[in-house]
PDB file of C-alpha atoms in Angstrom:
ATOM      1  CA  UNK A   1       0.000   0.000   0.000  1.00  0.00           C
ATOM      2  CA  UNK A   2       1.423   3.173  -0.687  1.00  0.00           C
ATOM      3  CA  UNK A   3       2.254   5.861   1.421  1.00  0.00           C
ATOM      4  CA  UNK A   4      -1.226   7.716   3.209  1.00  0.00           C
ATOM      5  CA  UNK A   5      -0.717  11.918   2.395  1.00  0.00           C
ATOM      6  CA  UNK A   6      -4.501  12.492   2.024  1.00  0.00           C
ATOM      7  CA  UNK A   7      -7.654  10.875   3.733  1.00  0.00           C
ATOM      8  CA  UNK A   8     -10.906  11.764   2.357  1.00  0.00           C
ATOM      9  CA  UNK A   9     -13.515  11.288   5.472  1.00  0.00           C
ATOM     10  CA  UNK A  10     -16.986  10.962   4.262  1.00  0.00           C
ATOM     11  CA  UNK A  11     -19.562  13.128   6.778  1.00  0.00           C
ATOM     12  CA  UNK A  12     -23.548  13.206   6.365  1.00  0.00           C
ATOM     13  CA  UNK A  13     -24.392  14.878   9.421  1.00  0.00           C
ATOM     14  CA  UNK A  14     -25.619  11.934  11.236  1.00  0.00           C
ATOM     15  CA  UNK A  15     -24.543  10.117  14.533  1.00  0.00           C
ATOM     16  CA  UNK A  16     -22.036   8.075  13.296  1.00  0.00           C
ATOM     17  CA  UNK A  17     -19.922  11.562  11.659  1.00  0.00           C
ATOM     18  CA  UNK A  18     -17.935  12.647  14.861  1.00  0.00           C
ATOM     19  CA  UNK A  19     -17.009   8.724  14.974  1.00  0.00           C
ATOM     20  CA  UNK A  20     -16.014   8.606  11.587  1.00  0.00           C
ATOM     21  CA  UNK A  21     -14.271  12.176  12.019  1.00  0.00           C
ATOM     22  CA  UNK A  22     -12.230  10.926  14.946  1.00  0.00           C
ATOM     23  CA  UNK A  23     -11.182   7.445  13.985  1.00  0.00           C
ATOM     24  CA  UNK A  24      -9.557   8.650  10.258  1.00  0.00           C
ATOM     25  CA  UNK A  25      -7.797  11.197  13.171  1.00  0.00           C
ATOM     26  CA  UNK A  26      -7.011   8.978  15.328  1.00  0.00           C
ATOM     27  CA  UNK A  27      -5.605   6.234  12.943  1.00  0.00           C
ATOM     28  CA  UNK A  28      -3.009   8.790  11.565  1.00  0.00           C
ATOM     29  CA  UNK A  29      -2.312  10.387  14.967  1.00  0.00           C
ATOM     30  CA  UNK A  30       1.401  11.364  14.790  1.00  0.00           C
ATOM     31  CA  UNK A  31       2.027  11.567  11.194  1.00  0.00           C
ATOM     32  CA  UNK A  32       1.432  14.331   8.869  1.00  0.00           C
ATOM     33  CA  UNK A  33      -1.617  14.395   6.866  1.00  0.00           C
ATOM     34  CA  UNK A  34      -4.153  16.427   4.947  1.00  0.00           C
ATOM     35  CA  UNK A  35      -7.692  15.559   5.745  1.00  0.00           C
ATOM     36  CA  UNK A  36     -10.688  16.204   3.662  1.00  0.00           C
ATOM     37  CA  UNK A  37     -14.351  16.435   5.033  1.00  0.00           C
ATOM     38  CA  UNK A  38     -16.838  15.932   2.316  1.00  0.00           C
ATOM     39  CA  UNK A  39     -20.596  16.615   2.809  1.00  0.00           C
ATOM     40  CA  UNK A  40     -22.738  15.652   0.177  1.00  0.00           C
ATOM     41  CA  UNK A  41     -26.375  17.845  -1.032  1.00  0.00           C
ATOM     42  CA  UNK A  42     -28.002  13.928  -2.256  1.00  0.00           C
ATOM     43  CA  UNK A  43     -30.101  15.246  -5.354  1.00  0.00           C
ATOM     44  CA  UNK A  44     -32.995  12.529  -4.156  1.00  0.00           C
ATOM     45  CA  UNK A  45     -32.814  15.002  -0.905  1.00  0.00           C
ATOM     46  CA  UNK A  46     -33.442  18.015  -3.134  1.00  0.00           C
ATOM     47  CA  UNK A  47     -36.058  15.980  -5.310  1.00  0.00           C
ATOM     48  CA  UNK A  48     -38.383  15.340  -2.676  1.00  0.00           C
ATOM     49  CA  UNK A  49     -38.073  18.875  -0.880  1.00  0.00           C
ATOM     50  CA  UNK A  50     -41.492  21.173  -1.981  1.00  0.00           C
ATOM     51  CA  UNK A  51     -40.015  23.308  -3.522  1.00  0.00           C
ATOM     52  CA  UNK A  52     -42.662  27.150  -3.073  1.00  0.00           C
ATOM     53  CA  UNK A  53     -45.616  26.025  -4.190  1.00  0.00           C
ATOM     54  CA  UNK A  54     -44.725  24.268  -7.616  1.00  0.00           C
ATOM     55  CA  UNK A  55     -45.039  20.797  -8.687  1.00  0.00           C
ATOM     56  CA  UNK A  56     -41.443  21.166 -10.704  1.00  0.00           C
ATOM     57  CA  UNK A  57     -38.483  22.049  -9.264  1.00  0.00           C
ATOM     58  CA  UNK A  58     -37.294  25.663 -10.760  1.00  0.00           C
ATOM     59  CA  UNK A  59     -33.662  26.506 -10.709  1.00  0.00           C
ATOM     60  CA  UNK A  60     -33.927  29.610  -8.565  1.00  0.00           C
ATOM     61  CA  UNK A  61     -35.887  27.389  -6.328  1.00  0.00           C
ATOM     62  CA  UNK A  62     -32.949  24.040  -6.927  1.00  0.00           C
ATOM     63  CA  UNK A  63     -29.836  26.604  -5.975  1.00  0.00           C
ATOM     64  CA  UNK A  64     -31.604  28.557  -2.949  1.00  0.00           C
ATOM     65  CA  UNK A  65     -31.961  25.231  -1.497  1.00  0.00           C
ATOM     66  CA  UNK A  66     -28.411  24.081  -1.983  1.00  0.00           C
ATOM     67  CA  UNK A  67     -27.113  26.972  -0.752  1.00  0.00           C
ATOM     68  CA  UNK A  68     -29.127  27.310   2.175  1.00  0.00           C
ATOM     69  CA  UNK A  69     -28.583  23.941   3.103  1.00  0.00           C
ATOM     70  CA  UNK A  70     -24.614  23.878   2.151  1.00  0.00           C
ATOM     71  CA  UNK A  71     -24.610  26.884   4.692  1.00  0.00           C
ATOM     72  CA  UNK A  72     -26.406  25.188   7.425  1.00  0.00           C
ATOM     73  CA  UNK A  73     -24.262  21.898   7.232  1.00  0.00           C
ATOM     74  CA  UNK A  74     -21.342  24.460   6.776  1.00  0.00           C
ATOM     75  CA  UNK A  75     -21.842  25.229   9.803  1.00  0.00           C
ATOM     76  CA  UNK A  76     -22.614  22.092  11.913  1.00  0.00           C
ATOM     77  CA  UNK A  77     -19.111  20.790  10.411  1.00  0.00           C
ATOM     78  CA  UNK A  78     -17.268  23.730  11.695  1.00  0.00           C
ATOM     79  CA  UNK A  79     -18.917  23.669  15.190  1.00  0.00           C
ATOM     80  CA  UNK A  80     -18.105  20.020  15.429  1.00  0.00           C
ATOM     81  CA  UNK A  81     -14.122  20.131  14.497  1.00  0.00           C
ATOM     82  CA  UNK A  82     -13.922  23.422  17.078  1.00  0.00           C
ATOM     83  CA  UNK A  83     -15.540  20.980  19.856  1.00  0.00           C
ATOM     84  CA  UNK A  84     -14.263  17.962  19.477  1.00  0.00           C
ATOM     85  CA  UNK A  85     -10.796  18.660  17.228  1.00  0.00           C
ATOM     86  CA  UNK A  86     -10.035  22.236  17.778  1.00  0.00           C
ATOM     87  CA  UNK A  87      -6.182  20.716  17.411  1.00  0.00           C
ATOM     88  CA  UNK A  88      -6.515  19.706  13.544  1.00  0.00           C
ATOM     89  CA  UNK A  89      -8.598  22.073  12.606  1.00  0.00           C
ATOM     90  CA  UNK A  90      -5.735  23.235   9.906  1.00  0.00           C
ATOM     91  CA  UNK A  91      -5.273  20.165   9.174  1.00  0.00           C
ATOM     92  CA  UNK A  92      -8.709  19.712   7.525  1.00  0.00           C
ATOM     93  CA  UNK A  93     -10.410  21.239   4.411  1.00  0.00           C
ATOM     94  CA  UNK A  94     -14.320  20.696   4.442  1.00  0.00           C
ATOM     95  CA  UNK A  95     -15.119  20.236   0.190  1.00  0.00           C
ATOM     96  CA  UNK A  96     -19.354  19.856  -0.687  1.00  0.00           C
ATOM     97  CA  UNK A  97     -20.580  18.492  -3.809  1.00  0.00           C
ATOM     98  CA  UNK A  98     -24.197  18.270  -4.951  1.00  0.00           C
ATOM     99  CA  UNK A  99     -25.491  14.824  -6.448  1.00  0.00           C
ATOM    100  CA  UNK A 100     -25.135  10.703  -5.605  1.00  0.00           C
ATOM    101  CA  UNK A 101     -23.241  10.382  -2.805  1.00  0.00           C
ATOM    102  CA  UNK A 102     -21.215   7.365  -3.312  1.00  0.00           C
ATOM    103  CA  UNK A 103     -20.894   8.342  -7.230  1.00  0.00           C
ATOM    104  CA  UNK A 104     -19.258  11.921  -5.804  1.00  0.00           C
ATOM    105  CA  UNK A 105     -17.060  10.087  -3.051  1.00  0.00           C
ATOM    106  CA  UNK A 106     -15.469   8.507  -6.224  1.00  0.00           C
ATOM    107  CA  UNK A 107     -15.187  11.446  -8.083  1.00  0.00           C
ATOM    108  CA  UNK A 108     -13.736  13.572  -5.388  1.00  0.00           C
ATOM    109  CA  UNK A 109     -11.135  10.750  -4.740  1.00  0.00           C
ATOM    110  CA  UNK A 110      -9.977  11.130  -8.443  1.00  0.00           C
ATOM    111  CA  UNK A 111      -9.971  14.633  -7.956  1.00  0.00           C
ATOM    112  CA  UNK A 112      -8.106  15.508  -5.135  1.00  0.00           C
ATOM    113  CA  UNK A 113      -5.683  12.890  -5.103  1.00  0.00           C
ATOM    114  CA  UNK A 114      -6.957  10.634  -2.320  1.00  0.00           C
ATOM    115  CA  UNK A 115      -4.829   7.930  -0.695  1.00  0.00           C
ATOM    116  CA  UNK A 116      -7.660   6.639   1.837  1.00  0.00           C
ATOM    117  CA  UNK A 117     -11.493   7.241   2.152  1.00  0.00           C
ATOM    118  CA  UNK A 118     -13.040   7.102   5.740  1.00  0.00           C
ATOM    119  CA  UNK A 119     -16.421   6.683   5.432  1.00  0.00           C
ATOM    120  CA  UNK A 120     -19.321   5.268   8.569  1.00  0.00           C
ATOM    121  CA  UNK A 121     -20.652   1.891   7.522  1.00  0.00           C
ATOM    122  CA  UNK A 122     -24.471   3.391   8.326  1.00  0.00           C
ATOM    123  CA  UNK A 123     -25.266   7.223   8.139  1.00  0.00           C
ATOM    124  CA  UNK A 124     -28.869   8.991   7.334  1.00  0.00           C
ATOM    125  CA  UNK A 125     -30.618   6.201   5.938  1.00  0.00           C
ATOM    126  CA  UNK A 126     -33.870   6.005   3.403  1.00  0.00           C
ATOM    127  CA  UNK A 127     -35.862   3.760   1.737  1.00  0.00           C
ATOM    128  CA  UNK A 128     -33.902   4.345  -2.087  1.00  0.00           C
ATOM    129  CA  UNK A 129     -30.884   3.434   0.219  1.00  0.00           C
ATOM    130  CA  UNK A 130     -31.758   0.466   0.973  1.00  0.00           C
ATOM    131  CA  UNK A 131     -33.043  -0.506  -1.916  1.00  0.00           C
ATOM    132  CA  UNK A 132     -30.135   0.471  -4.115  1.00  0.00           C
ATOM    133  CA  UNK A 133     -27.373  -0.418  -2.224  1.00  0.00           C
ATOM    134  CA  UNK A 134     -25.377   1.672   0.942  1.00  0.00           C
ATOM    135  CA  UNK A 135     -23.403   4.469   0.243  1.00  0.00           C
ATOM    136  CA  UNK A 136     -20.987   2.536   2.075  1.00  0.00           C
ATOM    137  CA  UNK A 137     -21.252  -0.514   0.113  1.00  0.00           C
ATOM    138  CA  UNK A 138     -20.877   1.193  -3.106  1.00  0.00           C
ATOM    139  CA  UNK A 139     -17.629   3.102  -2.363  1.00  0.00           C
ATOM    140  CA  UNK A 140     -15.885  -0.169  -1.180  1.00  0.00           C
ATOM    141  CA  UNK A 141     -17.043  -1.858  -4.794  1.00  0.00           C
ATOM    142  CA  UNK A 142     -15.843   1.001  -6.766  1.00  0.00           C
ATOM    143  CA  UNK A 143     -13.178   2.899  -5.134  1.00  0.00           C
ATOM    144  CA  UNK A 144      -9.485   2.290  -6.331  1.00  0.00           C
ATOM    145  CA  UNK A 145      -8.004   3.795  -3.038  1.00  0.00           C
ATOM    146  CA  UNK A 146      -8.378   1.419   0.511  1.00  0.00           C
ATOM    147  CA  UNK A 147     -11.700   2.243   2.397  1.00  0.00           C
ATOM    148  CA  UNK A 148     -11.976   2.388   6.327  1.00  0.00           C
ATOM    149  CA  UNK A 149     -15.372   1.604   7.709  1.00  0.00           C
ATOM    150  CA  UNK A 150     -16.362   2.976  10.413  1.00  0.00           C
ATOM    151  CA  UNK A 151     -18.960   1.188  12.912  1.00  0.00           C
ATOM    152  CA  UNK A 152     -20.902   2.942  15.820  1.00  0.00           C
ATOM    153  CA  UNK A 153     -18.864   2.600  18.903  1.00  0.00           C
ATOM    154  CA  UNK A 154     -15.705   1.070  17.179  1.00  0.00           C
ATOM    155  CA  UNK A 155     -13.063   4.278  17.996  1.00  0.00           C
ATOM    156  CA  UNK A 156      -9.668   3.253  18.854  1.00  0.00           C
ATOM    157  CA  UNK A 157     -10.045   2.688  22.835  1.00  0.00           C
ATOM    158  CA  UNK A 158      -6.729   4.671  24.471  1.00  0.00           C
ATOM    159  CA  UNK A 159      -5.362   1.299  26.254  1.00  0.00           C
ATOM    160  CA  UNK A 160      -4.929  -0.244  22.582  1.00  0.00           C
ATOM    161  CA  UNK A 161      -3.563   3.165  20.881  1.00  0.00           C
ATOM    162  CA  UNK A 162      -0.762   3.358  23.702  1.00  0.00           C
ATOM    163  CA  UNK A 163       0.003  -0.732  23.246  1.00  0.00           C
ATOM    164  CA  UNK A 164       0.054  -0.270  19.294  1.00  0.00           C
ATOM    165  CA  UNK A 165       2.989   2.769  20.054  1.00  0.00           C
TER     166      UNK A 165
END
C-alpha cells in the first residue's frame, strides 16, 4: 500500500460523523496528513423537498436550497471540528458536492488525489438506500483507493492506541 498523504472522510451529518471524524484522526495520529471532510447535497434530498408552491423544481428554487442547506451543514461541520478537534482544525479542508453520494465520493477521490477514504458503515438512511445499495457498500465496490469503515462505537479505545505505540 502506498504511502497515506490524504484521507478523504466521508460526513452526512448523522450520529455516526464525529465517529467517523475521529477514527480517520485517530488512525493517523502522529504523522502528517491532509484531511478532507466531504458533505454531500443527495439530489434525491433536493427531489423530494417542496419546492414554493410548484409541482417542478425551478432553478432559482434548486440553488436557494443548496445553498441554504450547504450553509447550514457548513456550519454544523465547523462547530463540530472546534468541539471535538479544535487541534486539527488546519489540518482539515471541508469540500461539498451536490449529487449521488457514493458516485461523488469517487469522483472527489480522483480529484483531489486521495490515498484513503473514511467513510461510517451506516449514516442517514432512506428507503432508495436500501433498496439500491449503501453508500458505504458502493464506495468499497468502486473505489481504487483502501476504504476504512467505520462502525458505531468502534473508535480506537486509548489502552490499545498506547500498546500499538
Amino acid at each position: 500500500m502506498k504511502n497515506i498523504k490524504r484521507v478523504l472522510i466521508g460526513v452526512d451529518l448523522s450520529d455516526y460523523s464525529k465517529e467517523t471524524i475521529e477514527s480517520a484522526l485517530t488512525l493517523t495520529k502522529g504523522v502528517e496528513r491532509e484531511f478532507l471532510i466531504l458533505n454531500v447535497i443527495n439530489v434525491q434530498d433536493i427531489e423530494a423537498t417542496p419546492l414554493e408552491k410548484s409541482e417542478v423544481p425551478k432553478e432559482d428554487n434548486v440553488e436557494k436550497y443548496i445553498t441554504t442547506t450547504r450553509v447550514a451543514r457548513l456550519l454544523k461541520i465547523e462547530q463540530m471540528l472546534e468541539e471535538y478537534f479544535p487541534a486539527n482544525r488546519d489540518k482539515i479542508k471541508i469540500i461539498f458536492r451536490v449529487g449521488n453520494p457514493y458516485k461523488k465520493i469517487l469522483e472527489t477521490v480522483e480529484e483531489e488525489n486521495v490515498d484513503l477514504v473514511v467513510i461510517a458503515s451506516k449514516g442517514r438512511s432512506n428507503l432508495i438506500g436500501t433498496l439500491h445499495g449503501s453508500t458505504a457498500e458502493n464506495v468499497f465496490r468502486h473505489s481504487p483507493v483502501p476504504v476504512l469503515c467505520v462502525r458505531r462505537g468502534a473508535t480506537a479505545r486509548p489502552e490499545t492506541a498506547d500498546r500499538n505505540r
